[in-house]
mmCIF file of C-alpha atoms in Angstrom:
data_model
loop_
_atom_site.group_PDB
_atom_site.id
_atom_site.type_symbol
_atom_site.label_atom_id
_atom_site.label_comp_id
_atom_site.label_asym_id
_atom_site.label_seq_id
_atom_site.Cartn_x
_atom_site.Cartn_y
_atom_site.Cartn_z
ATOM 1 C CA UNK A 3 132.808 -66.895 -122.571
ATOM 2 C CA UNK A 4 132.413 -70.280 -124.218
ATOM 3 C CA UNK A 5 128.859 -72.111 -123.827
ATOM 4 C CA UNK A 6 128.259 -75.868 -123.645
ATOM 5 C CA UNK A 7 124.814 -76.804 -125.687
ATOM 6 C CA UNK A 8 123.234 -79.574 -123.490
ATOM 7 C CA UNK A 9 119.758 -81.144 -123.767
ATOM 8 C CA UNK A 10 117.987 -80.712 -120.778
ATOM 9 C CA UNK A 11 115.136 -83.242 -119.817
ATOM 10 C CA UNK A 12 111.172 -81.634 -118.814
ATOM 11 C CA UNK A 13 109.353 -83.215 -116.112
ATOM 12 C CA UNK A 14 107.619 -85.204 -118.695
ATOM 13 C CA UNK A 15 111.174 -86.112 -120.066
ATOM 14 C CA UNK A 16 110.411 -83.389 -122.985
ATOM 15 C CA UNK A 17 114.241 -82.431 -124.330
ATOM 16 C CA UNK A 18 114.267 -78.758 -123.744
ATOM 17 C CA UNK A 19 117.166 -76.997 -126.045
ATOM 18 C CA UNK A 20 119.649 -75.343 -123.754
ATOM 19 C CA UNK A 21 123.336 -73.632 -123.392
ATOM 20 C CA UNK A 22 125.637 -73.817 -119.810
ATOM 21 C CA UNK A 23 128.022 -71.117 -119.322
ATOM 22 C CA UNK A 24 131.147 -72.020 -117.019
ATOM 23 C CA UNK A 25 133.468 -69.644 -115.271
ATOM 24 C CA UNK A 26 137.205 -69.290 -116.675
ATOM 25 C CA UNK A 27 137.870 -70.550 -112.827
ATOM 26 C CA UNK A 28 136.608 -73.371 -110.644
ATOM 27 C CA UNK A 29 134.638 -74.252 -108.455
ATOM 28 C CA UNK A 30 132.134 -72.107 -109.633
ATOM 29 C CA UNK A 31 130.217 -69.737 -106.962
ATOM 30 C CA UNK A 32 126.931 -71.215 -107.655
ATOM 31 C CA UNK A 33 124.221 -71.680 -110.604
ATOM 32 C CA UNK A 34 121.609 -69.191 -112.224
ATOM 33 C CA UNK A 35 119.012 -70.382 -114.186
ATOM 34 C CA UNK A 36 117.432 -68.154 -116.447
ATOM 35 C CA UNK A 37 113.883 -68.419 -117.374
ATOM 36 C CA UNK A 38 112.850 -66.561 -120.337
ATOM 37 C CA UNK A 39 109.788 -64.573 -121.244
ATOM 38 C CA UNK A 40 106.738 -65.782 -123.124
ATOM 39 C CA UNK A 41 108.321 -66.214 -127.241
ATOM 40 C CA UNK A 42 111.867 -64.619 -126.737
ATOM 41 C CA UNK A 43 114.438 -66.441 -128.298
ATOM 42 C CA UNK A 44 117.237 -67.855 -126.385
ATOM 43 C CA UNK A 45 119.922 -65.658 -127.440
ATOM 44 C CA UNK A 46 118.485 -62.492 -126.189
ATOM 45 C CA UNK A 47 119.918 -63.811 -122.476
ATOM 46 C CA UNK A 48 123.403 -65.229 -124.142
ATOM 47 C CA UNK A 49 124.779 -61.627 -123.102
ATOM 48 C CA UNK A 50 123.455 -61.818 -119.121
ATOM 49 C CA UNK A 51 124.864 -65.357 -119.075
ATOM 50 C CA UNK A 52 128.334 -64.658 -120.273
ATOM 51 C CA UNK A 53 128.517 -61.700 -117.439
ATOM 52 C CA UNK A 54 127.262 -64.424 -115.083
ATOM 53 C CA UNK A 55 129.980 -66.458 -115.611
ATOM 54 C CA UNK A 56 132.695 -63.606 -115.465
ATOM 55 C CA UNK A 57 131.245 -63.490 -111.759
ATOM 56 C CA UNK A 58 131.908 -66.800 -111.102
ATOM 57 C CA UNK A 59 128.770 -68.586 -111.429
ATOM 58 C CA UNK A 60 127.477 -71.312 -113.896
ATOM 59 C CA UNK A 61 124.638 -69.678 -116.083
ATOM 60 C CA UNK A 62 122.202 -72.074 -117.613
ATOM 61 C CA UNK A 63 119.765 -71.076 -120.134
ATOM 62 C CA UNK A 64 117.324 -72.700 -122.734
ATOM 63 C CA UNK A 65 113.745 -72.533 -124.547
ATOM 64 C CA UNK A 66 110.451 -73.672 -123.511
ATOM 65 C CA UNK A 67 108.503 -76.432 -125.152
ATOM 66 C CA UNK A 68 107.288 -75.112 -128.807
ATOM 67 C CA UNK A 69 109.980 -71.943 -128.693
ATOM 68 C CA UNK A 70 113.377 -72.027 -130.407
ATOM 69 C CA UNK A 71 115.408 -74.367 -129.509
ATOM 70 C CA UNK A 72 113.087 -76.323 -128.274
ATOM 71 C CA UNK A 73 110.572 -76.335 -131.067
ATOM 72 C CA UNK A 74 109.061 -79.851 -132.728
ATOM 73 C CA UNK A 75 109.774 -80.419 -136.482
ATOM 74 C CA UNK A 76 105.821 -78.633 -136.421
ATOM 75 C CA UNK A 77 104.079 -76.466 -134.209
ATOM 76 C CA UNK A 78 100.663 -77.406 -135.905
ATOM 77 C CA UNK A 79 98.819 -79.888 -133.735
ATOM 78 C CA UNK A 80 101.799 -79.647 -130.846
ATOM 79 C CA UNK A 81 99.845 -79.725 -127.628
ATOM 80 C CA UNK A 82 101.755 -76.895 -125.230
ATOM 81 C CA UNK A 83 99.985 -74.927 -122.753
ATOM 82 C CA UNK A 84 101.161 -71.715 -121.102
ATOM 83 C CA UNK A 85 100.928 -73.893 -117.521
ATOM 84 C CA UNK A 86 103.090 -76.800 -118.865
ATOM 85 C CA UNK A 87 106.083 -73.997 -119.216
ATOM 86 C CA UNK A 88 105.987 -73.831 -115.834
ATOM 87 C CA UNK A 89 104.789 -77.038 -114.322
ATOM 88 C CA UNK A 90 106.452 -79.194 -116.686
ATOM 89 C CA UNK A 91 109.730 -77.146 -118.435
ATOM 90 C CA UNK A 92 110.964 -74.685 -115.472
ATOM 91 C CA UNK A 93 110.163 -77.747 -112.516
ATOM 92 C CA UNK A 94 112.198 -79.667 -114.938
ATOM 93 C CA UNK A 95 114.861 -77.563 -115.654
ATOM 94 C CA UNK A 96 115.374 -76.938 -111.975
ATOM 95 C CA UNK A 97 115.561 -80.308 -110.418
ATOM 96 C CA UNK A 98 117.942 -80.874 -113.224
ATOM 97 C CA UNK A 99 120.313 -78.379 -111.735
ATOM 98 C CA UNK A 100 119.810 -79.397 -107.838
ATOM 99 C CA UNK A 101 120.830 -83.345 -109.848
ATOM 100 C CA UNK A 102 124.031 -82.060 -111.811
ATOM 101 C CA UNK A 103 125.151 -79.457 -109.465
ATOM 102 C CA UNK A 104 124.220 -81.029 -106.131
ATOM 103 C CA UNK A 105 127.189 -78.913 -103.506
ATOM 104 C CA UNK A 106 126.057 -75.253 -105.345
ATOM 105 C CA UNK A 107 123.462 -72.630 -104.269
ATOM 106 C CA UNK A 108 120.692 -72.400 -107.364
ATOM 107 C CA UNK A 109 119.678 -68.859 -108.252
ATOM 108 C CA UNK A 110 117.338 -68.199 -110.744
ATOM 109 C CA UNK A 111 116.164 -65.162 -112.767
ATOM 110 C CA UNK A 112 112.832 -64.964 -114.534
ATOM 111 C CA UNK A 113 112.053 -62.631 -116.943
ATOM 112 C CA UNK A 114 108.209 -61.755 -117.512
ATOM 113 C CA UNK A 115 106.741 -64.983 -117.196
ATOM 114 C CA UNK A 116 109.799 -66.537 -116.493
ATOM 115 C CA UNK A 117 109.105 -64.816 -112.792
ATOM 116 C CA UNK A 118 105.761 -66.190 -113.030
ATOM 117 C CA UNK A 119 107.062 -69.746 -112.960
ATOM 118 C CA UNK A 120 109.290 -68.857 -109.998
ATOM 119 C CA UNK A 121 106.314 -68.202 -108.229
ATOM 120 C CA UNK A 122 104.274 -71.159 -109.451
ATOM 121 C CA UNK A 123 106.782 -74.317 -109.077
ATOM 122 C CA UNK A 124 107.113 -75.954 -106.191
ATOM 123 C CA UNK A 125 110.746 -76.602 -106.717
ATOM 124 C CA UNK A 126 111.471 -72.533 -106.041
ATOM 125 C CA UNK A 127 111.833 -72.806 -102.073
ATOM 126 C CA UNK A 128 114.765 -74.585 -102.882
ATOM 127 C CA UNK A 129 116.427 -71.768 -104.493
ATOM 128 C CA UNK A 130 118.512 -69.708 -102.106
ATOM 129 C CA UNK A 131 117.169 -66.647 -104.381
ATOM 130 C CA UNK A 132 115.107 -65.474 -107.127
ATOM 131 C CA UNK A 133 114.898 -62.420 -109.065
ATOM 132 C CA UNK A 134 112.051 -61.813 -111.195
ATOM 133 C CA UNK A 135 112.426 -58.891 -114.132
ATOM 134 C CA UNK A 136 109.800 -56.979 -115.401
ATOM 135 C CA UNK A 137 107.355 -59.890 -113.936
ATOM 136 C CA UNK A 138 103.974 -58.940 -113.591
ATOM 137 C CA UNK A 139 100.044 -59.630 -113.310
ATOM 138 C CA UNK A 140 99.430 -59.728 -117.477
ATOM 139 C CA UNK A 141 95.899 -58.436 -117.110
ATOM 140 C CA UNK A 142 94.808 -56.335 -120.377
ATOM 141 C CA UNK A 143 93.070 -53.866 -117.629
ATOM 142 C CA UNK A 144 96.874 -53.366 -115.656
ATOM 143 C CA UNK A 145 98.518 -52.007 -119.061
ATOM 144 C CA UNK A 146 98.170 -48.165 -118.276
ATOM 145 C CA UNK A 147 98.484 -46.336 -121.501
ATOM 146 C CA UNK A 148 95.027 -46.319 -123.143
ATOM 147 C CA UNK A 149 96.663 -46.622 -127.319
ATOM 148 C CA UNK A 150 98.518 -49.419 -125.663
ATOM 149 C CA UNK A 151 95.762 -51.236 -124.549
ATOM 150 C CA UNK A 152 93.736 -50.767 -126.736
ATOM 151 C CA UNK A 153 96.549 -52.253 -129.538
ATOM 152 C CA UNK A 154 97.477 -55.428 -127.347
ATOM 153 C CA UNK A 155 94.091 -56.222 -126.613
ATOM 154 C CA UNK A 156 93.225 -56.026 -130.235
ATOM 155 C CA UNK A 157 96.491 -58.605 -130.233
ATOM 156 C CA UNK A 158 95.404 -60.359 -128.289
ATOM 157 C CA UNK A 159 91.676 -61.044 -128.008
ATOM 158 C CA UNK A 160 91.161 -60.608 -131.541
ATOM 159 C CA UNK A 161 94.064 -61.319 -134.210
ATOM 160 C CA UNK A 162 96.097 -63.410 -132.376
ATOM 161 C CA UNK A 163 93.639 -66.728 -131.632
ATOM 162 C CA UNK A 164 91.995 -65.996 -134.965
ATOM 163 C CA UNK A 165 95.235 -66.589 -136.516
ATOM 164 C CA UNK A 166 95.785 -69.638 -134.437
ATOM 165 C CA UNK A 167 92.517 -71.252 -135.668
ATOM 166 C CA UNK A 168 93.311 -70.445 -139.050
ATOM 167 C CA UNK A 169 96.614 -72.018 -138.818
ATOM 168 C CA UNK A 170 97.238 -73.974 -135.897
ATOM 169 C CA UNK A 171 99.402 -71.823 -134.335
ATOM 170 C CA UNK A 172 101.058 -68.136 -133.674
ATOM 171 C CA UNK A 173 102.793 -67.046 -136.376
ATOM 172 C CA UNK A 174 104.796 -64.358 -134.178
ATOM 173 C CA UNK A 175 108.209 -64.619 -136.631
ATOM 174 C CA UNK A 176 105.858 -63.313 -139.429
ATOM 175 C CA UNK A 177 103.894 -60.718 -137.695
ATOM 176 C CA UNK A 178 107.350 -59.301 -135.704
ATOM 177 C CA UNK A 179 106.346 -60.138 -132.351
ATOM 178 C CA UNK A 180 108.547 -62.782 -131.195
ATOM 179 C CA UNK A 181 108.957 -66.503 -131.926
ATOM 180 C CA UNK A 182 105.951 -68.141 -132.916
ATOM 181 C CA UNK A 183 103.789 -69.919 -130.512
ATOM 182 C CA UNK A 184 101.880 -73.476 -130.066
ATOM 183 C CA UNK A 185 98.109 -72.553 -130.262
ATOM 184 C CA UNK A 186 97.871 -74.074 -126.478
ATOM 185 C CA UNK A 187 100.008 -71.638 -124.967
ATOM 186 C CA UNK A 188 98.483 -68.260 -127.063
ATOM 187 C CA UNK A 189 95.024 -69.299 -126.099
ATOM 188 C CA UNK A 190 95.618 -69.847 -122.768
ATOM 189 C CA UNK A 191 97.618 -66.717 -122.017
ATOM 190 C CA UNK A 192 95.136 -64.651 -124.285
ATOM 191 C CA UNK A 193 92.141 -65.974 -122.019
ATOM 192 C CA UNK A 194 94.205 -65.062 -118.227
ATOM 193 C CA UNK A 195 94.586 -61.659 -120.017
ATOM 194 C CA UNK A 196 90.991 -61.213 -119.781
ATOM 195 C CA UNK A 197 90.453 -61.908 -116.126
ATOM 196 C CA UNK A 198 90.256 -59.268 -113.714
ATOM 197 C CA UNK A 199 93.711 -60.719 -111.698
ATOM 198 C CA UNK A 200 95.259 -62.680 -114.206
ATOM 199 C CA UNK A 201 95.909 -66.197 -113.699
ATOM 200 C CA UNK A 202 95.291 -65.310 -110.001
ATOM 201 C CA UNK A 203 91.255 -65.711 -111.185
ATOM 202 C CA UNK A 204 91.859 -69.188 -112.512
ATOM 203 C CA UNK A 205 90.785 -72.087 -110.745
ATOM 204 C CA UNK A 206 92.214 -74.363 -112.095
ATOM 205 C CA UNK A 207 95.797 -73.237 -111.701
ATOM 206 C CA UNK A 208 95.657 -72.292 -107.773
ATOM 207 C CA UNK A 209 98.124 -69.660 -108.251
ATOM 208 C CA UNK A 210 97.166 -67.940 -105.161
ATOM 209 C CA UNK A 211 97.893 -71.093 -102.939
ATOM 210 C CA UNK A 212 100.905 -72.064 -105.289
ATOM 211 C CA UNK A 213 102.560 -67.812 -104.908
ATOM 212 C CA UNK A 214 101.677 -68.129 -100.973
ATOM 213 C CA UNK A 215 103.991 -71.369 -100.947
ATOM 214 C CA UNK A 216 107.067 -69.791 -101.836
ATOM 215 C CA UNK A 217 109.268 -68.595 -99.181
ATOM 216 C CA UNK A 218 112.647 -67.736 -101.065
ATOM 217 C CA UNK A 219 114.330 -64.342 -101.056
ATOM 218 C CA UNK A 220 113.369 -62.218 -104.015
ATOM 219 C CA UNK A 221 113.975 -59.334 -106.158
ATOM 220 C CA UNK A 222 111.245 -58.047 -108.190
ATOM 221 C CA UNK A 223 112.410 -55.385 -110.602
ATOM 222 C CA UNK A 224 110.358 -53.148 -112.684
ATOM 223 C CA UNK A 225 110.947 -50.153 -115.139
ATOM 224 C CA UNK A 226 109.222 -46.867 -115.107
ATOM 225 C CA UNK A 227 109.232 -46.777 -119.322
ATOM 226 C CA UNK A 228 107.912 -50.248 -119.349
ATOM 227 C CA UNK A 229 104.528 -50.077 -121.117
ATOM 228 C CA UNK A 230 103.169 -53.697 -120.065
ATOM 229 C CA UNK A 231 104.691 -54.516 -116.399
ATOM 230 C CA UNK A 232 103.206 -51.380 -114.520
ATOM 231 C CA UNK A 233 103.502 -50.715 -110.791
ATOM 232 C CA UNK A 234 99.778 -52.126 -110.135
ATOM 233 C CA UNK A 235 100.699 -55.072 -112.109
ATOM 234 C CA UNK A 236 103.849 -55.804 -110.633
ATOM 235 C CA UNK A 237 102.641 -54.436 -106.943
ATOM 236 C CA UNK A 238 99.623 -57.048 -107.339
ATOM 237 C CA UNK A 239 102.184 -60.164 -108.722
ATOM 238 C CA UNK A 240 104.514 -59.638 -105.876
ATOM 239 C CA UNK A 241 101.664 -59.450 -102.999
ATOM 240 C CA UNK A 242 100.472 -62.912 -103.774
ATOM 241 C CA UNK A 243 104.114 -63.586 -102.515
ATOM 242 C CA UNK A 244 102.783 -63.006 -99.344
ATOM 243 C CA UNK A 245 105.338 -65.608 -97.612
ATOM 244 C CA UNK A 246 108.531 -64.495 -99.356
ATOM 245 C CA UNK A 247 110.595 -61.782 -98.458
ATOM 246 C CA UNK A 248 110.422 -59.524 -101.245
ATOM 247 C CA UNK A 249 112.373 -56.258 -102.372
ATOM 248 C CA UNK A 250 110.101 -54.354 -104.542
ATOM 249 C CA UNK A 251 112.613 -51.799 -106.859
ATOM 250 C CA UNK A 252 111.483 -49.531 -109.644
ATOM 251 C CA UNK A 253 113.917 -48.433 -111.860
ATOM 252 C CA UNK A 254 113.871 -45.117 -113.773
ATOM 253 C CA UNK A 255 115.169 -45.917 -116.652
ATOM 254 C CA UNK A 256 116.610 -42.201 -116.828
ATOM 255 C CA UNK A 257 119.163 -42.993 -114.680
ATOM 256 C CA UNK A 258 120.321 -45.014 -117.159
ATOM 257 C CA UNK A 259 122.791 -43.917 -119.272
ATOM 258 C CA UNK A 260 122.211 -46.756 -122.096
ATOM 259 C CA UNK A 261 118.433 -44.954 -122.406
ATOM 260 C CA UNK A 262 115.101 -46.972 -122.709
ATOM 261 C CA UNK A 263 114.919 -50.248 -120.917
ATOM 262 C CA UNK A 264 111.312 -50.959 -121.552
ATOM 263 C CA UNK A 265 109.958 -54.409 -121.194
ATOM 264 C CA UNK A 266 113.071 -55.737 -122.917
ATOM 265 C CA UNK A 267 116.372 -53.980 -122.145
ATOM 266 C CA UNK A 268 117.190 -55.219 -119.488
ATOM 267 C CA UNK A 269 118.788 -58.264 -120.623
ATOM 268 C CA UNK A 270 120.618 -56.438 -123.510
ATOM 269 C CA UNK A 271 124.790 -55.171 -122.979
ATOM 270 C CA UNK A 272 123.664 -51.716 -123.156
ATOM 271 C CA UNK A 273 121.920 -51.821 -119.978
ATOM 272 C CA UNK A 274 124.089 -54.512 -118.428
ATOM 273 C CA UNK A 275 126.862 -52.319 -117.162
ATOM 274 C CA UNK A 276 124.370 -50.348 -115.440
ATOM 275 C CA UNK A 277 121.477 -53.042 -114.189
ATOM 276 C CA UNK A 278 123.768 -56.516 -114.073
ATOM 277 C CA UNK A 279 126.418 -55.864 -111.046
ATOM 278 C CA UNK A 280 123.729 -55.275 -108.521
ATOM 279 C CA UNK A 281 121.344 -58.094 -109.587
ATOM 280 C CA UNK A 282 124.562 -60.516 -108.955
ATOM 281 C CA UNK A 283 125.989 -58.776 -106.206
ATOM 282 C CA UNK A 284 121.823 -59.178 -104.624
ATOM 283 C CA UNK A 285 121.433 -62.429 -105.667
ATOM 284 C CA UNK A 286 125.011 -63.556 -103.756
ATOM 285 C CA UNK A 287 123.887 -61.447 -100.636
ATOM 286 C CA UNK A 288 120.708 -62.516 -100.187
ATOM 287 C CA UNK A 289 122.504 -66.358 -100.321
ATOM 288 C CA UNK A 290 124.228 -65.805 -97.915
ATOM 289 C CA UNK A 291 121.825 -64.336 -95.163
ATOM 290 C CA UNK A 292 119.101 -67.110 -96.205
ATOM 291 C CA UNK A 293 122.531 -70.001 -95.547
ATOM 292 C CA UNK A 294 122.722 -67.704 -92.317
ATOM 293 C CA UNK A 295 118.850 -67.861 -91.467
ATOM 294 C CA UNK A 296 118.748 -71.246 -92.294
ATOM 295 C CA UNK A 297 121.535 -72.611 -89.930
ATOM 296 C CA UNK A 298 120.060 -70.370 -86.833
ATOM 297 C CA UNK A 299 116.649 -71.789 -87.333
ATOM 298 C CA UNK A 300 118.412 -74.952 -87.752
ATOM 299 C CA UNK A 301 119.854 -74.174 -84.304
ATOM 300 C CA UNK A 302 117.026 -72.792 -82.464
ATOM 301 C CA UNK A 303 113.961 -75.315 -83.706
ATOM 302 C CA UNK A 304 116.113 -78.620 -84.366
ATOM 303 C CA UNK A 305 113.659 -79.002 -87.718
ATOM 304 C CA UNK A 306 115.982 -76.812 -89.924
ATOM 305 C CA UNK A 307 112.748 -74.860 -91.278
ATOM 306 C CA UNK A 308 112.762 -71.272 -92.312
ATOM 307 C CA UNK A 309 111.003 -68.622 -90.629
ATOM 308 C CA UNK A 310 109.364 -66.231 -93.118
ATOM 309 C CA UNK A 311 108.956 -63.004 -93.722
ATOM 310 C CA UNK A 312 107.644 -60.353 -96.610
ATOM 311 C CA UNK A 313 109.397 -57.013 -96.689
ATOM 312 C CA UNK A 314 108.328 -54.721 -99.571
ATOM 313 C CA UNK A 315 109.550 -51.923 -100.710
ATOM 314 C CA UNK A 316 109.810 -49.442 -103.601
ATOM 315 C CA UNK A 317 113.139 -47.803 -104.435
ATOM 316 C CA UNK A 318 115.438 -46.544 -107.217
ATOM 317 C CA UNK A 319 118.229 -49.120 -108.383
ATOM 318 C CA UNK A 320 121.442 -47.426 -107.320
ATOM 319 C CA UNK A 321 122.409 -48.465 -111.230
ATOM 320 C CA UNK A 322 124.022 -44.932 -111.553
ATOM 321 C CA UNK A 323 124.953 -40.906 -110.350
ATOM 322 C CA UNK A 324 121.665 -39.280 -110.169
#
């Protein structure tokens, strides 16, 4: 399916690089935004949005500040922090969609700390639902496997800001890691790696206040061959959610016939036959019993509020024959 590139405006009016995927037929069903995880380039989503819009929706995705797309002429000296991808890109992004598509439900699907930002904006109780992938507490002491630990928090704590001082930035193209990063953002998400709960144990974020805030319907998926976004850490990310109602699933990835899914896979066609239908076919159902909710509570208190709810739950994706 044919994409439209548009320029889409940050809270701070910061042009964020982006692509809109239509349906073949209109009216469309609805829009998903797609929030990416931390230095993945844009493309790796072009797949997901294209099946999207063969369901009938509008798919809408794009690059934070400093990544791809939406990278200055120079990332040395370009002031980005982790926060601002959420506070200032994702906020944006998504009042931009409740502006240009004002009569259509807004989904939106995070990916790693694209889920994060779900949880931090305050524009995410007016999605009708969310589902975060692979989105988890990023504390070094949640990754499980010791080698791997040990190798991201040498990554991390060590080679990563030393390379940032050096050159005023992270030079993730180079090393084979992922886009490269304004110095900001790696220093900020290096130092939440070394607290206990994340970002959770940051004061100056109020993630716990901001996660208890959000009261939309979501799906938080996870992968049992994903080495970074175990069940503590995803367990932990998703009961600061304490509000929302939540459906917990972990996926073995051996029921998969396209193999490893890993932190990654999701998102690429070999997985999407298996792992797409039922995210979409969620995302639609849990639209329409929040529309439902809202119009009885709308009924019964006059004030048209929402009564919440958490539900958690862990379960196998019925993605195929066991």
């Amino acid at each position: 399916m044919p994409s439209l590139a548009v320029e889409i405006p940050a809270l701070d009016a910061y042009p964020l690089g982006a692509h809109a995927w239509y349906p073949e037929s209109l009216p469309a069903r609805g829009v998903v935004l797609v929030h990416s995880a931390t230095g993945v380039p844009e493309r790796l989503y072009f797949a997901f949005a294209q099946y999207v819009a063969q369901r009938g929706l509008i798919a809408v995705t794009y690059s934070y500040r400093g990544i791809d797309g939406s990278c200055p002429p120079a990332l040395r000296g370009f002031r980005a922090r982790m926060r601002d991808w959420a506070d200032l890109d994702v906020e944006g992004v998504t009042r931009w969609a409740f502006e240009r598509y004002p009569s259509l439900p807004i989904y939106a699907v995070g990916h790693s700390f694209g889920g994060h930002a779900i949880g931090l904006c305050e524009c995410s109780n007016r999605l009708t639902a969310a589902v975060q992938v692979a989105s988890h507490a990023g504390a070094m002491r949640m990754v499980s496997h010791q080698r791997e630990r040990a190798r991201v928090t040498m990554l991390m704590h060590w080679v990563a800001p030393a390379l940032v001082r050096l050159t005023g930035y992270m030079p993730g193209r180079k090393l084979g890691i992922g886009e490269d990063l304004p110095a900001g953002v790696l220093l900020e998400w290096s130092r939440w790696t070394r607290l206990p709960n994340y970002f959770f144990d940051d004061p100056t974020l109020d993630a716990d206040a901001r996660f208890a805030r959000v009261r939309t319907p979501i799906l938080s998926l996870g992968f049992d061959d994903d080495p970074w976004a175990t069940p503590m850490g995803l367990d932990m990310f998703v009961s600061r959610l304490r509000n929302a109602p939540v459906t917990r699933l972990e996926i073995p990835a051996k029921r998969s016939d396209a193999g490893a899914i890993g932190h990654m896979g999701y998102f690429r066609q070999r997985s999407g036959a298996f792992l797409w239908p039922e995210t979409i076919d969620w995302l639609l159902s849990a639209g329409s019993t929040r529309v439902a909710a809202d119009a009885s509570d709308r009924d019964a208190t006059g004030t048209g509020g929402r009564r919440a709810s958490m539900t958690v739950e862990s379960a196998s994706f019925p993605i195929a024959p066991a």
